[in-house]
XYZ file of C-alpha atoms in Angstrom:
97
model
C 4.853 17.111 -27.710
C 8.379 16.173 -27.195
C 10.306 13.725 -24.699
C 10.337 14.951 -21.083
C 13.611 16.203 -19.947
C 14.723 14.612 -16.670
C 17.178 16.743 -14.885
C 19.739 15.061 -12.528
C 18.562 15.125 -8.980
C 21.149 16.318 -6.004
C 19.033 14.098 -3.584
C 21.455 11.690 -1.796
C 20.823 7.814 -1.905
C 19.987 8.026 1.898
C 17.234 10.788 1.507
C 15.850 8.594 -1.606
C 15.596 5.789 0.649
C 13.800 7.601 3.306
C 11.606 9.103 0.954
C 10.689 5.584 -0.491
C 9.996 4.401 3.036
C 7.847 7.332 3.878
C 5.851 7.110 0.671
C 5.106 3.405 1.415
C 4.086 4.249 4.913
C 1.627 6.938 3.589
C 0.336 4.463 1.227
C -0.177 1.790 3.710
C -1.962 4.315 5.826
C -4.477 5.067 2.930
C -5.028 1.396 2.258
C -5.794 0.742 6.103
C -8.395 3.596 5.843
C -9.909 2.161 2.507
C -10.062 -1.396 4.580
C -11.838 0.263 7.379
C -14.412 1.872 5.023
C -14.825 -1.458 3.488
C -15.772 -3.012 6.697
C -17.981 -0.036 7.532
C -20.021 -0.626 4.400
C -20.346 -4.302 5.246
C -21.631 -3.310 8.748
C -24.071 -0.892 7.337
C -25.635 -3.151 4.805
C -25.941 -6.041 7.345
C -27.714 -3.787 9.756
C -30.420 -2.709 6.934
C -33.469 -4.611 8.246
C -34.899 -5.690 4.638
C -31.680 -6.415 2.936
C -31.789 -9.290 0.570
C -29.353 -12.129 -0.099
C -28.705 -11.046 -3.548
C -27.979 -7.540 -2.225
C -25.648 -8.938 0.543
C -24.022 -10.967 -2.235
C -23.345 -7.890 -4.467
C -21.781 -5.994 -1.588
C -19.715 -8.877 -0.577
C -18.569 -9.252 -4.264
C -17.597 -5.459 -4.105
C -15.653 -5.743 -0.969
C -13.981 -9.093 -2.318
C -12.746 -6.806 -5.332
C -11.528 -4.133 -3.306
C -9.452 -6.524 -0.880
C -8.060 -8.163 -4.006
C -7.084 -4.964 -5.314
C -5.485 -3.833 -2.021
C -3.716 -7.323 -1.829
C -1.791 -6.502 -5.260
C -0.972 -3.133 -3.954
C 0.409 -4.545 -0.890
C 2.583 -6.789 -2.991
C 3.809 -3.728 -4.944
C 4.558 -1.817 -1.681
C 6.449 -4.903 -0.453
C 8.492 -5.025 -3.667
C 9.546 -1.463 -3.130
C 10.653 -2.111 0.267
C 12.453 -5.195 -0.830
C 14.637 -3.346 -3.188
C 16.663 -1.791 -0.353
C 15.836 -4.301 2.263
C 19.167 -6.380 2.173
C 21.198 -3.079 2.106
C 19.596 -1.512 4.907
C 20.184 -4.546 7.140
C 24.056 -4.587 5.934
C 24.196 -0.772 6.923
C 22.380 -1.623 10.299
C 24.904 -4.335 10.955
C 27.814 -2.208 10.268
C 26.349 0.407 12.639
C 26.480 -2.284 15.500
C 29.826 -3.758 14.709
């Protein structure tokens, strides 16, 4: 298998920035759904009549791991947006000038 060939893109810088922002928004929506599912999982386990403390702790550890992973992903998403944040603010100021 050889090296992949990357063809030059005809996408404008503005479209690339828009695409990046849209991809972050979609990822944020997906993470929100995951967080909601984790909350529902906790509620379901708590509602079990004969749930044991070890079972609660195991579910809690699972949720903690997921929240930690989501937190790391949020940092990555923020970094994506930060790449263009200053430039976008400058463009916005130019529009109002």
